[in-house]
Amino acid sequence: MRSNGRNSDQLRPVTLTANVNKYAEGSVFIQVGDTKVMCTATVEERVPPFMKGQGKGWVTAEYSMLPRATHSRNQRESARGKLTGRTMEIQRLIGRALRSVVDLPALGERTITLDCDVIQADGGTRTTSITGAFVAMAMAMNKLSQQNKLSTFPITDFLASVSVGVVNGTPVLDLNYDEDSKAKVDMNVVMTGAGKFVELQGTGEDSPFDREELNQLISLGELGIQEMISHQKEILGPIADKITQRSAGVKA
Amino acid sequence: MRSNGRNSDQLRPVTLTANVNKYAEGSVFIQVGDTKVMCTATVEERVPPFMKGQGKGWVTAEYSMLPRATHSRNQRESARGKLTGRTMEIQRLIGRALRSVVDLPALGERTITLDCDVIQADGGTRTTSITGAFVAMAMAMNKLSQQNKLSTFPITDFLASVSVGVVNGTPVLDLNYDEDSKAKVDMNVVMTGAGKFVELQGTGEDSPFDREELNQLISLGELGIQEMISHQKEILGPIADKITQRSAGVKA
Amino acid sequence: MRSNGRNSDQLRPVTLTANVNKYAEGSVFIQVGDTKVMCTATVEERVPPFMKGQGKGWVTAEYSMLPRATHSRNQRESARGKLTGRTMEIQRLIGRALRSVVDLPALGERTITLDCDVIQADGGTRTTSITGAFVAMAMAMNKLSQQNKLSTFPITDFLASVSVGVVNGTPVLDLNYDEDSKAKVDMNVVMTGAGKFVELQGTGEDSPFDREELNQLISLGELGIQEMISHQKEILGPIADKITQRSAGVKA
Amino acid sequence: MRSNGRNSDQLRPVTLTANVNKYAEGSVFIQVGDTKVMCTATVEERVPPFMKGQGKGWVTAEYSMLPRATHSRNQRESARGKLTGRTMEIQRLIGRALRSVVDLPALGERTITLDCDVIQADGGTRTTSITGAFVAMAMAMNKLSQQNKLSTFPITDFLASVSVGVVNGTPVLDLNYDEDSKAKVDMNVVMTGAGKFVELQGTGEDSPFDREELNQLISLGELGIQEMISHQKEILGPIADKITQRSAGVKA
Amino acid sequence: MRSNGRNSDQLRPVTLTANVNKYAEGSVFIQVGDTKVMCTATVEERVPPFMKGQGKGWVTAEYSMLPRATHSRNQRESARGKLTGRTMEIQRLIGRALRSVVDLPALGERTITLDCDVIQADGGTRTTSITGAFVAMAMAMNKLSQQNKLSTFPITDFLASVSVGVVNGTPVLDLNYDEDSKAKVDMNVVMTGAGKFVELQGTGEDSPFDREELNQLISLGELGIQEMISHQKEILGPIADKITQRSAGVKA
Amino acid sequence: MRSNGRNSDQLRPVTLTANVNKYAEGSVFIQVGDTKVMCTATVEERVPPFMKGQGKGWVTAEYSMLPRATHSRNQRESARGKLTGRTMEIQRLIGRALRSVVDLPALGERTITLDCDVIQADGGTRTTSITGAFVAMAMAMNKLSQQNKLSTFPITDFLASVSVGVVNGTPVLDLNYDEDSKAKVDMNVVMTGAGKFVELQGTGEDSPFDREELNQLISLGELGIQEMISHQKEILGPIADKITQRSAGVKA
C-alpha cells in the first residue's frame, strides 16, 4: 500500500479542464494529483527556417515551471539568462513525442507550439505535460479543421505518457514527488493509442535494474497510459472521433 | 458607456482566491475581468548581499507572463536569454510599491519574494499584480507572525493599485486591453489605505495631458483603489485587522 | 535654504554646448550643475522591423553612464553582459518622451537614435538627458530639413524635463545627488512647450505623499521646465523658430 | 547484410588507446569505426557547492564536438554563447551513467570530471563517450589509489554503452551515421558488467515500436555491451582486476 | 606631405587636461588631433581573486567607445551583450602596458582601474588611451602617496604609446583615421621613459613588411613617444619628479 | 643549454600528419614538441554579410583548447557562455595572418574557416596553429583547384609562425611552457616564404626590451620560420609547387 492509499497500479485522480485560455487555439488545464499544468496550443502560419519549403508543418513544445511550483522557490530561467539542461531535455521530449502522432505534411506549413507551464509540481510533470499537450494540440488541429484549412485531419493516433518506477522494491505507477525522490529506478513511458512505444526513458542511477523489472514497469506503463487516453477521449468528445477515424485509416 | 457596459468609474469584476498553492507561504489568484494573475509569496531566511548586516528585511518581486497570456504568443524571456525592459520596469515597480508599506526592520533579516505570473492578460496586469501581491505578502507575514518570528506585525498599511486613462476623450477607471490600446493617456496609481500616493506613473506619448485631466484621473484612481482595498480586506479577514491596527498605531 | 544656497524653486546653472561631436547629425553637451551628459543624435535611413512599411519614422534613445560618473566606480553593463533594469527604464522613458513631440510620418522612414552618455552624475541624469537629447534631435531634424529630405518640420513642440522632490519636508526643484539620496518623494516631470504633461513619474517608497504635496511638486516642475525650454531656445536659435512655427500651426 | 558488410549483431572495430594526454589523471582515445572520441579524466580536490560537507565525491561529464567532426561544419557552442539542448542532454546522461557504478563516499570529497571531445563523428558518439569515459575514470581512480588517497576502490562494476536501432525493418547493433539517419527506432543502452540496465533511452519519433522489437533491441544491446566491456578489461589490465574484485565484493 | 600638412615624423596637436572628473582618484582628458579620450583612474582597496594574499597590487584597464565616436554609429557592447574581440584585445593591451611600469608590491593590495572612454575617434585610440591612462594612474598614485598609504612611489618609469605605419609607401608617425584606413602596415609601439619597448604590435595584413621598414617605423615610434612623454611631464608637474626619482633609483 | 638539451636556435621536433579528418576539405595534425593542434579547413560557398557582393572570398579562423589540454583543467568557453579575450585575440591573429597570403578575389565568394583545436598545450599554441592552419588551408585550396572552381591558385606565398623570447637573459627560439612561464620577453613572429613580416607581437610586461634584443629575437624568428616552412613544403608535396609558382609570379 502506497502513501495516499493507492495500489501499485493506480493513477492519482486525473482532471482535464478545456478552454481555460481565451486567446489560445487550444488549451487545457491538467491536474494529476497535486501536479497542475497549463497547456496551450498556438498556431502560427509559418515554420522554422530549417523546415521551410518542404510543404510540411512543425510541432514544438516549451516547458517551464513557475518559481514556486515546488517546495522551495526556484530561480527563474529568464533571470538566470538560460535554460537548464533539465528544461531543454523535457521540452525536446514533449515535442518529439507529439510529432510522432502528427502527419506533418497534412498540417501544412504551420507551426503548433505547445506551452506547458507547471503551476504546481508533485512528480510527473513531464509526463503530465505530454498528456495535456496532446489534448491542447488536438483542439488546435480541430480549429484549423473547422476553418477548412486542412484536407486531412493530421493526428494519426492518441498519445499519452506516465511515469513508473521502483519504490521500496516494488514497481509502481504514477509516482508523486515523495515516491520519486526515493525511487531506485525511474522511467517515463510515452505510448500511442495503438499501444506502441514512442519514448522509453529509464534510469537506474541509484540502482541498476534487470529485464524482469523492466518488463513489470513497462506493463504498468501500458496500463496507466490507456487510462490517460480514456480521459483524453472524454474531454475531446467529437474531436476524439476524428483521431480514431484517422487512426483506423492508417492501419487499414 | 464603455464596452461591457461599464461606467467610467467602474471596476471590472474582481475575484481573489486564497491559498491556491500548496507550497508557498502566501498565495492568491487574482482576476480582474479577464486579467488573471497568480501571486505567490516566498519567505527566505536571508537577505540579498547589499542588505546584509543591517538588521532589516527585504521585499522584492518578479513578474512574468505565460507565452500565450496574450492575443499572439510572446517568446519566453528564458528563451531570449534576458528580461525585456518592460518586465524589469514592472517588477521594480511592484517591489518598490510593496516595500512602501513594510516596516523592514520589523520583518528581520528575511526576504519575501512576490512572484506575479500573468496567466491571462487583458489590461492592467501590473496594477492587478500589485493588488494581488499585497494579499499574498500579508498572508506570508501572518504565517511568520503565527510562528512567533515577528515581534511587531510589519505591514503598516493597505496598498492597492489601479490603472486609469483617457479613452475617447473621457477619463476612465480600470482599462481593459481594448481600451488601453486606444487610450491617449495611460496612468498607473498605487495608493495606501490612508489614501496617500506611493507611485504615480502617467504617460501621454500619443497626446500630452493637462492638469485638469490629471486631477480627474487621480480622483478616479483614488476611488478604484479604495474598492480594491475592500476586496483585499474581505479575503484577508483577521489578517486585515492586524494591518488596520498597525496602521492606526503608526498614525497615533 | 538648500545646499549651495539655492532657493527651493531654483535650478542649478545650466549650460548647453552645441556641435561637440564631428560625426553626429546633432550633438550637445549639457551641464546642469555637476551633472554632465553628452547627447548625440544619429540619423539612419531605416526603421526597426516592427515599424517597416508604415511610412513613418522612429525615435529611440540609449542611456549609459561612464563607470566613474559616480562616487564609486560602477561595473560596465557591457562587462556584465546585460543592461540593468534602471538603464532600460531610463532609455525607454527618454525615447517615449521625445516621440511625444515628433510627427513620425513627417520624419519619413528614418530612425533618429539619441545617445545620452553621462560623463558625470550629480542627480537628475535622466531629466537632464531628456532636455539635452531634445536639442540634439532638433539639430538632426534641421540637418535633414536643410538637405530637403523633409516636407514638414517634424517637431511639434518643445520638450524638457526636471526632477522635483520633497527634501527635509520641503518641495524643491532640481535635486542634486545629496538631496536626492535623502528625498522622501522623488518625481520626474516631462512637459511640452505648451505646458502639457508627457510623463509624470512620482515615487514615495520611503514616505507616501498626498494630493497637496503632489500639486506643489507639479507647480515646481512647470516652473523649472519653462526655464529649461528657454535655454533650449537660446542654443537652438533659428531652429527654435521652426519648432515654434510648427507648434503654432498645430494649435491653429 | 549491412553497409560495410557487418552482421546485424556486429560492432564496428573498437580501438582504445590509453594515456594519450600528458596532464590528465586518466585519458583514453576511443575509436568505434570512424567515430573518435578523446576522453580525459580530471581529479579535483573539491566538490560542487550542492555536495559540500556530505563526505562524498562527485563524478560529472562534459561533452563537445569539434566543429568539423561532422559532414558539414557546426558552429561552436562557445561562439553561440550557450550549449545546445542536445549537448546538455548527452553530458547529463554520461555523468549519470558513470555515477551509477561509483561508490561516491569511497571517492571522498573529490570531483572527477570526464571530458568527452568528439574528434570525428560517425554515429554513436554518446555511447562511445560513455564507454571511453569509463576507462579514463578507472585510470584516474587507480592513480588516486596508488597515491594512497582511497581506502576502498570506488568503482563497483564495469559500465559500457552501445546504440541499437531498427534499420530497414531489422534490429541492428551499433549504428553508424548512415544507418542512424534512416533508422525508424533509435535506442541507447547503458549496462553494467553484471548485465543490469543503467539507462535505456528509446525513441520512435518516426515510427513507434512494439514490445517484440523492444526485446530484440535490448538483446542486441546486451551482446554489444559485453563485447565493449571485454575491450575495456583488456586496456585496463590490472585496474580491471580491482573493479572485478570490488564488483564481486558488492555481490557477495 | 600628409593631409593636414604634417611631416612624416610629426604628431598631431596633443592636449592633456587634468582633473576633469570630480569623483575619480585621477582623471585626464586627452586629445590627439580629433581623437578624444576620457581617462579616469579608480582606486579600490581590494585585488581580484587570482591576486589575493600575495601582498601585491593590480592595475587593469577597460576601454570603450561611445556609440557615435565614429563616422557611423556603433552598437553598444552592453546592448550586444558582450565585448567585441577588438575591445578585449585593446583593454588587455592597455592593462599589460601600464603594469610594466608599476611596482605591484609597492602598490599594496589595491587595484587601480583605468577607464578609457573614447568620446571621439580619429585614429590611434588605443595608443592615445595608454598615454592618457598613464597620467591618470600617476595622479591616483600620487593621491595614495599623499594619504601616506605608500612607502615607495610605485611607478618606476614613464610610459607612452604612438602608432606608426606605412602610408602611400612612406613610414609615418601618428596616423589619423584616413591614413590608418589606407595604411599597408600598421604598428603600435609602447615604450618607457628609458626608451625600452614594452609592446610592439605590427601587422601587415595587406602587405608584409621587411626589416628595413620595421627599423624605420620603430625609429619614428621612439621619436613620437619621447614627445608624448614630455607632454605627460608637463601636465604631471611635481608628480613627474617622483617618477623620475623612482626611475633613477631603479637604474642606480 | 636549455631544458631538453636544445640550443637557443633549435626548434622542438615538428610533425605534420595530413588528412586526419574524413569530412574536412583540408586537415592536418601538427605536433611541435608536446604541443598538439588539430587543424581543419572548411570550405563554404558563401561569405559573411560584410563581404557580400564584392566578388571576393574570406578566410577566418577559430581557436580553442580542450579543457584538459593544460596542466590543470580549464572551464569550457561554451559553459562560460563567452569567449575569453585571449581566445578572441588568438583567432583574430590566425585569420589575419592567413589572409595576408591569400588572393581573396581569386578565391571567389567562398569562405574558408580554419579550426585550430589544441589537443595538448606545451607553449606556442598560437604559432603552431598558424603553421598548421596554413597547411590545412592549402589542402582545401588544392581541392577547390582540382574541382576546377578556381582559375588562379589563390595562395600567394608560404606562411608560418614561431615564438621567440628572452629566457634567463638569453634569446631563444620556440619556447615550451616552462620556458614561456619564466620568459621576460615574449614575441610571436609570423613571416612569409619571402621572409617578410606579417605579424610581430612582442611583449615585455615583466621587463622591457631594447633594440638589440629585438634584433636578436627577430633573427631567431626568421630562422625558425624558414625551418617550419620546409616542413610545410614536405607535407604539401605537389601543392607546395603551386604556391611556389604563384609566389614567383607575384614577384615577377
JSON list of C-alpha atoms in Angstrom, two decimals, chain D residues 20-25 34 36 38 40-44 62-64 66-73 75-83 91 113-117 119-123 177, chain F residues 20-25 34 36 38 40-44 62-64 66-73 75-83 91 113-117 119-123 177:
[
{"chain": "D", "resi": 20, "resn": "VAL", "atom": "CA", "xyz": [47.11, 9.98, -24.74]},
{"chain": "D", "resi": 21, "resn": "ASN", "atom": "CA", "xyz": [47.30, 13.17, -22.65]},
{"chain": "D", "resi": 22, "resn": "LYS", "atom": "CA", "xyz": [50.35, 14.08, -20.56]},
{"chain": "D", "resi": 23, "resn": "TYR", "atom": "CA", "xyz": [48.44, 16.14, -17.98]},
{"chain": "D", "resi": 24, "resn": "ALA", "atom": "CA", "xyz": [45.17, 14.30, -17.29]},
{"chain": "D", "resi": 25, "resn": "GLU", "atom": "CA", "xyz": [44.82, 11.84, -14.40]},
{"chain": "D", "resi": 34, "resn": "ASP", "atom": "CA", "xyz": [35.08, 6.24, -37.74]},
{"chain": "D", "resi": 36, "resn": "LYS", "atom": "CA", "xyz": [36.69, 9.02, -32.50]},
{"chain": "D", "resi": 38, "resn": "MET", "atom": "CA", "xyz": [39.14, 11.87, -26.74]},
{"chain": "D", "resi": 40, "resn": "THR", "atom": "CA", "xyz": [40.15, 12.68, -20.23]},
{"chain": "D", "resi": 41, "resn": "ALA", "atom": "CA", "xyz": [39.55, 12.37, -16.51]},
{"chain": "D", "resi": 42, "resn": "THR", "atom": "CA", "xyz": [40.44, 15.26, -14.24]},
{"chain": "D", "resi": 43, "resn": "VAL", "atom": "CA", "xyz": [40.61, 14.90, -10.46]},
{"chain": "D", "resi": 44, "resn": "GLU", "atom": "CA", "xyz": [39.98, 17.98, -8.35]},
{"chain": "D", "resi": 62, "resn": "GLU", "atom": "CA", "xyz": [31.18, 17.37, -20.34]},
{"chain": "D", "resi": 63, "resn": "TYR", "atom": "CA", "xyz": [30.69, 16.55, -24.00]},
{"chain": "D", "resi": 64, "resn": "SER", "atom": "CA", "xyz": [31.54, 18.52, -27.08]},
{"chain": "D", "resi": 66, "resn": "LEU", "atom": "CA", "xyz": [34.93, 19.74, -32.71]},
{"chain": "D", "resi": 67, "resn": "PRO", "atom": "CA", "xyz": [33.27, 21.96, -35.35]},
{"chain": "D", "resi": 68, "resn": "ARG", "atom": "CA", "xyz": [34.33, 19.74, -38.22]},
{"chain": "D", "resi": 69, "resn": "ALA", "atom": "CA", "xyz": [33.66, 16.40, -36.55]},
{"chain": "D", "resi": 70, "resn": "THR", "atom": "CA", "xyz": [30.69, 16.13, -38.90]},
{"chain": "D", "resi": 71, "resn": "HIS", "atom": "CA", "xyz": [29.89, 16.27, -42.63]},
{"chain": "D", "resi": 72, "resn": "SER", "atom": "CA", "xyz": [29.27, 19.99, -42.55]},
{"chain": "D", "resi": 73, "resn": "ARG", "atom": "CA", "xyz": [30.81, 22.36, -40.05]},
{"chain": "D", "resi": 75, "resn": "GLN", "atom": "CA", "xyz": [29.05, 26.45, -35.12]},
{"chain": "D", "resi": 76, "resn": "ARG", "atom": "CA", "xyz": [30.98, 26.25, -31.85]},
{"chain": "D", "resi": 77, "resn": "GLU", "atom": "CA", "xyz": [28.79, 26.41, -28.76]},
{"chain": "D", "resi": 78, "resn": "SER", "atom": "CA", "xyz": [31.29, 28.88, -27.29]},
{"chain": "D", "resi": 79, "resn": "ALA", "atom": "CA", "xyz": [30.59, 31.20, -30.22]},
{"chain": "D", "resi": 80, "resn": "ARG", "atom": "CA", "xyz": [26.82, 30.71, -29.88]},
{"chain": "D", "resi": 81, "resn": "GLY", "atom": "CA", "xyz": [27.18, 31.63, -26.21]},
{"chain": "D", "resi": 82, "resn": "LYS", "atom": "CA", "xyz": [25.30, 28.62, -24.93]},
{"chain": "D", "resi": 83, "resn": "LEU", "atom": "CA", "xyz": [25.11, 24.87, -25.04]},
{"chain": "D", "resi": 91, "resn": "GLN", "atom": "CA", "xyz": [26.53, 15.24, -20.84]},
{"chain": "D", "resi": 113, "resn": "THR", "atom": "CA", "xyz": [35.31, 15.41, -14.48]},
{"chain": "D", "resi": 114, "resn": "LEU", "atom": "CA", "xyz": [35.19, 13.39, -17.66]},
{"chain": "D", "resi": 115, "resn": "ASP", "atom": "CA", "xyz": [35.70, 15.42, -20.81]},
{"chain": "D", "resi": 116, "resn": "CYS", "atom": "CA", "xyz": [34.48, 13.68, -23.92]},
{"chain": "D", "resi": 117, "resn": "ASP", "atom": "CA", "xyz": [35.53, 15.58, -27.02]},
{"chain": "D", "resi": 119, "resn": "ILE", "atom": "CA", "xyz": [37.21, 14.47, -32.81]},
{"chain": "D", "resi": 120, "resn": "GLN", "atom": "CA", "xyz": [35.24, 12.77, -35.57]},
{"chain": "D", "resi": 121, "resn": "ALA", "atom": "CA", "xyz": [31.62, 11.64, -35.55]},
{"chain": "D", "resi": 122, "resn": "ASP", "atom": "CA", "xyz": [30.12, 8.72, -37.42]},
{"chain": "D", "resi": 123, "resn": "GLY", "atom": "CA", "xyz": [27.18, 7.72, -35.22]},
{"chain": "D", "resi": 177, "resn": "TYR", "atom": "CA", "xyz": [25.78, 7.77, -39.21]},
{"chain": "F", "resi": 20, "resn": "VAL", "atom": "CA", "xyz": [43.35, 13.23, -40.33]},
{"chain": "F", "resi": 21, "resn": "ASN", "atom": "CA", "xyz": [39.66, 14.11, -40.73]},
{"chain": "F", "resi": 22, "resn": "LYS", "atom": "CA", "xyz": [37.38, 12.31, -43.19]},
{"chain": "F", "resi": 23, "resn": "TYR", "atom": "CA", "xyz": [34.99, 15.23, -43.71]},
{"chain": "F", "resi": 24, "resn": "ALA", "atom": "CA", "xyz": [37.11, 18.39, -43.83]},
{"chain": "F", "resi": 25, "resn": "GLU", "atom": "CA", "xyz": [38.31, 19.86, -47.15]},
{"chain": "F", "resi": 34, "resn": "ASP", "atom": "CA", "xyz": [54.29, 18.26, -26.81]},
{"chain": "F", "resi": 36, "resn": "LYS", "atom": "CA", "xyz": [49.45, 19.22, -30.49]},
{"chain": "F", "resi": 38, "resn": "MET", "atom": "CA", "xyz": [44.19, 19.62, -34.90]},
{"chain": "F", "resi": 40, "resn": "THR", "atom": "CA", "xyz": [40.81, 21.57, -40.26]},
{"chain": "F", "resi": 41, "resn": "ALA", "atom": "CA", "xyz": [39.82, 23.71, -43.20]},
{"chain": "F", "resi": 42, "resn": "THR", "atom": "CA", "xyz": [36.16, 24.01, -44.15]},
{"chain": "F", "resi": 43, "resn": "VAL", "atom": "CA", "xyz": [35.05, 25.49, -47.45]},
{"chain": "F", "resi": 44, "resn": "GLU", "atom": "CA", "xyz": [31.63, 27.10, -47.62]},
{"chain": "F", "resi": 62, "resn": "GLU", "atom": "CA", "xyz": [38.62, 29.79, -34.75]},
{"chain": "F", "resi": 63, "resn": "TYR", "atom": "CA", "xyz": [40.83, 28.61, -31.93]},
{"chain": "F", "resi": 64, "resn": "SER", "atom": "CA", "xyz": [40.02, 26.59, -28.86]},
{"chain": "F", "resi": 66, "resn": "LEU", "atom": "CA", "xyz": [40.28, 21.15, -24.99]},
{"chain": "F", "resi": 67, "resn": "PRO", "atom": "CA", "xyz": [39.64, 21.60, -21.25]},
{"chain": "F", "resi": 68, "resn": "ARG", "atom": "CA", "xyz": [42.48, 19.31, -20.26]},
{"chain": "F", "resi": 69, "resn": "ALA", "atom": "CA", "xyz": [45.00, 20.49, -22.84]},
{"chain": "F", "resi": 70, "resn": "THR", "atom": "CA", "xyz": [46.79, 22.13, -19.91]},
{"chain": "F", "resi": 71, "resn": "HIS", "atom": "CA", "xyz": [48.23, 21.23, -16.50]},
{"chain": "F", "resi": 72, "resn": "SER", "atom": "CA", "xyz": [45.01, 21.99, -14.72]},
{"chain": "F", "resi": 73, "resn": "ARG", "atom": "CA", "xyz": [41.59, 21.79, -16.31]},
{"chain": "F", "resi": 75, "resn": "GLN", "atom": "CA", "xyz": [36.46, 25.67, -17.92]},
{"chain": "F", "resi": 76, "resn": "ARG", "atom": "CA", "xyz": [34.98, 25.36, -21.41]},
{"chain": "F", "resi": 77, "resn": "GLU", "atom": "CA", "xyz": [34.16, 28.67, -23.04]},
{"chain": "F", "resi": 78, "resn": "SER", "atom": "CA", "xyz": [30.84, 27.17, -24.10]},
{"chain": "F", "resi": 79, "resn": "ALA", "atom": "CA", "xyz": [30.00, 26.63, -20.43]},
{"chain": "F", "resi": 80, "resn": "ARG", "atom": "CA", "xyz": [31.17, 30.13, -19.51]},
{"chain": "F", "resi": 81, "resn": "GLY", "atom": "CA", "xyz": [28.88, 31.43, -22.25]},
{"chain": "F", "resi": 82, "resn": "LYS", "atom": "CA", "xyz": [31.53, 33.56, -23.88]},
{"chain": "F", "resi": 83, "resn": "LEU", "atom": "CA", "xyz": [34.98, 33.54, -25.36]},
{"chain": "F", "resi": 91, "resn": "GLN", "atom": "CA", "xyz": [41.75, 33.66, -33.52]},
{"chain": "F", "resi": 113, "resn": "THR", "atom": "CA", "xyz": [37.26, 28.52, -41.97]},
{"chain": "F", "resi": 114, "resn": "LEU", "atom": "CA", "xyz": [40.31, 27.17, -40.19]},
{"chain": "F", "resi": 115, "resn": "ASP", "atom": "CA", "xyz": [39.53, 25.44, -36.92]},
{"chain": "F", "resi": 116, "resn": "CYS", "atom": "CA", "xyz": [42.54, 25.11, -34.66]},
{"chain": "F", "resi": 117, "resn": "ASP", "atom": "CA", "xyz": [41.75, 22.90, -31.70]},
{"chain": "F", "resi": 119, "resn": "ILE", "atom": "CA", "xyz": [44.55, 18.85, -28.06]},
{"chain": "F", "resi": 120, "resn": "GLN", "atom": "CA", "xyz": [47.57, 19.33, -25.81]},
{"chain": "F", "resi": 121, "resn": "ALA", "atom": "CA", "xyz": [49.37, 22.57, -24.95]},
{"chain": "F", "resi": 122, "resn": "ASP", "atom": "CA", "xyz": [53.04, 22.96, -24.12]},
{"chain": "F", "resi": 123, "resn": "GLY", "atom": "CA", "xyz": [53.77, 26.52, -25.26]},
{"chain": "F", "resi": 177, "resn": "TYR", "atom": "CA", "xyz": [55.53, 26.06, -21.44]}
]
